[in-house]
């Protein structure tokens, strides 16, 4: 909801605290989560995250949350889906070039960031492009996994594409690990059914065949 | 192998590959001018809707003599024209410096990284990374907007290709593209208080030079540059201020309401309105602006966007005396 979203940006500092609390709990639970299996937790967590963040931030479930680096203004609401905005077309009064009735998501973002502890330091960090394969999956779980993986020294995943991206956007990885993930994805995160809830009903219980049929369908953006 | 200097007719098979000059990022003539501390001049070419290379040369004619590099726009305003890559390839063969423009609107990361290698192989030394206007303002509003990268992730990716010799996928390049990386900034539109910070972010992402959008409001630009200098950015990046001659009060108003990101103060529109010959006045105004902008600390050059008024660029540069000073300085 536009009104709630704007409210969240005006109260960015408080919302950051709530948000961090959630994240902290999950990261804290990493050993337990690993025991249960991240793959099995993917769907319930994605469901929770979608509703919670959807209500507050108009979250679009890109799966690579960077809210705390964008003044709690979700960048996926920018019609150009910029991860490092604003663009050069912002209208007088701070309205969006593409949707003139909406406040520019990135004007809000800088505004929100200036109210957050470390906000201005974080918004200055260059964010990598979104990995569309992760769309629809839980960013919370990814953060937990990433923090754990950083500790385990990246040794199990010699995936060069992830390493290069993480190197090229090093600082972004440090502060928003989900934006440039290194840890291996559990199959469930990449599976078709986690991308779209509707099809999830039909593929229930089916374990994903792997990367090839996951995320291949580019979703239309509104 | 002797390194090839841009600005001599470049044939990819006879003269390639392009190699960076010692201590430089590229073989670009623009980079050389800027590093020498000379006031640089670039200008935007009006891209023809034609498959005839002679049309490109004709469009470049009024700009060739007076610029260090010619910007080949990439479907600016989301309007279809001959591609930036095509224009640059032709102009490099004619011995002119070029700036290839890449907008994130139309191509994804696979296409863009490939294009950059192609461009470097064809003799392109400067690349300007842009977000791009929304598709809605152009001649094909039904197109699907891509925006896989934004201008900053694009900059960082090209910097990685150049400095680490690898695609974002980690796959190694046989030869890294020696390119001088550019970005745009729009100092006169909201959020004005954060525009200098955003410039800093572009420098962090990999920008070597900046070409700004149109500056018509010198006071706003002066304050912007003050911040830029306070942050020490003028020593890390070359800044070219965007200017252009307006045709009339009517066209100024039209631009204001139809071209994204243009700020023209009312006082300027009024000045054109009162003028007997608005075209002349627009030209004079542009020359005045360049003179004022040159005095602002931290500005390294101008970027002239004279859409459909390219024939004036030579006179404008002549009148400001930029090139003459360069001759006598030598
Ligand atoms: S004006 Fe703001 S919200 Fe609109 S496209 Fe540009 S950056 Fe995105």
PDB file of N, CA and C and ligand atoms in Angstrom, chain A residues 78-80 82 86-87 90 96-98 102 104-106, ligand 1:
ATOM      1  N   UNK A  78      10.350   1.175  -8.068  1.00  0.00           N
ATOM      2  CA  UNK A  78      10.775   2.122  -9.105  1.00  0.00           C
ATOM      3  C   UNK A  78      10.443   1.496 -10.448  1.00  0.00           C
ATOM      4  N   UNK A  79       9.730   2.218 -11.325  1.00  0.00           N
ATOM      5  CA  UNK A  79       9.348   1.631 -12.616  1.00  0.00           C
ATOM      6  C   UNK A  79      10.543   1.153 -13.439  1.00  0.00           C
ATOM      7  N   UNK A  80      11.717   1.722 -13.166  1.00  0.00           N
ATOM      8  CA  UNK A  80      12.906   1.247 -13.878  1.00  0.00           C
ATOM      9  C   UNK A  80      13.659   0.206 -13.047  1.00  0.00           C
ATOM     10  N   UNK A  82      15.516   0.431 -10.593  1.00  0.00           N
ATOM     11  CA  UNK A  82      16.904   0.791 -10.313  1.00  0.00           C
ATOM     12  C   UNK A  82      17.291   0.295  -8.927  1.00  0.00           C
ATOM     13  N   UNK A  86      18.494   7.848  -7.634  1.00  0.00           N
ATOM     14  CA  UNK A  86      17.429   7.989  -8.637  1.00  0.00           C
ATOM     15  C   UNK A  86      17.985   8.184 -10.040  1.00  0.00           C
ATOM     16  N   UNK A  87      17.102   8.111 -11.027  1.00  0.00           N
ATOM     17  CA  UNK A  87      17.510   8.354 -12.406  1.00  0.00           C
ATOM     18  C   UNK A  87      17.583   9.869 -12.640  1.00  0.00           C
ATOM     19  N   UNK A  90      13.735  12.650 -12.590  1.00  0.00           N
ATOM     20  CA  UNK A  90      12.819  12.982 -11.505  1.00  0.00           C
ATOM     21  C   UNK A  90      12.135  14.323 -11.778  1.00  0.00           C
ATOM     22  N   UNK A  96       7.870  10.918  -9.813  1.00  0.00           N
ATOM     23  CA  UNK A  96       8.506   9.948 -10.717  1.00  0.00           C
ATOM     24  C   UNK A  96       8.353  10.348 -12.179  1.00  0.00           C
ATOM     25  N   UNK A  97       9.416  10.115 -12.945  1.00  0.00           N
ATOM     26  CA  UNK A  97       9.388  10.398 -14.381  1.00  0.00           C
ATOM     27  C   UNK A  97       8.343   9.532 -15.091  1.00  0.00           C
ATOM     28  N   UNK A  98       8.297   8.259 -14.727  1.00  0.00           N
ATOM     29  CA  UNK A  98       7.450   7.309 -15.455  1.00  0.00           C
ATOM     30  C   UNK A  98       6.005   7.316 -14.934  1.00  0.00           C
ATOM     31  N   UNK A 102       3.193   9.298  -8.610  1.00  0.00           N
ATOM     32  CA  UNK A 102       3.888   8.654  -7.487  1.00  0.00           C
ATOM     33  C   UNK A 102       5.142   9.442  -7.114  1.00  0.00           C
ATOM     34  N   UNK A 104       8.944   9.782  -6.344  1.00  0.00           N
ATOM     35  CA  UNK A 104      10.077   8.977  -6.795  1.00  0.00           C
ATOM     36  C   UNK A 104      10.557   8.105  -5.643  1.00  0.00           C
ATOM     37  N   UNK A 105      10.620   6.807  -5.912  1.00  0.00           N
ATOM     38  CA  UNK A 105      11.036   5.838  -4.907  1.00  0.00           C
ATOM     39  C   UNK A 105      12.412   6.186  -4.336  1.00  0.00           C
ATOM     40  N   UNK A 106      13.264   6.749  -5.183  1.00  0.00           N
ATOM     41  CA  UNK A 106      14.638   7.014  -4.765  1.00  0.00           C
ATOM     42  C   UNK A 106      14.807   8.364  -4.073  1.00  0.00           C
TER      43      UNK A 106
HETATM   44  S1  LIG C   1      11.896   9.033 -11.098  1.00  0.00           S
HETATM   45 FE1  LIG C   1      12.549   7.759  -9.365  1.00  0.00          FE
HETATM   46  S2  LIG C   1      11.006   6.130  -9.207  1.00  0.00           S
HETATM   47 FE2  LIG C   1      10.734   7.105 -11.208  1.00  0.00          FE
HETATM   48  S3  LIG C   1      11.954   5.861 -12.624  1.00  0.00           S
HETATM   49 FE3  LIG C   1      13.322   7.522 -11.934  1.00  0.00          FE
HETATM   50  S4  LIG C   1      14.355   6.690 -10.128  1.00  0.00           S
HETATM   51 FE4  LIG C   1      12.623   5.335 -10.537  1.00  0.00          FE
END
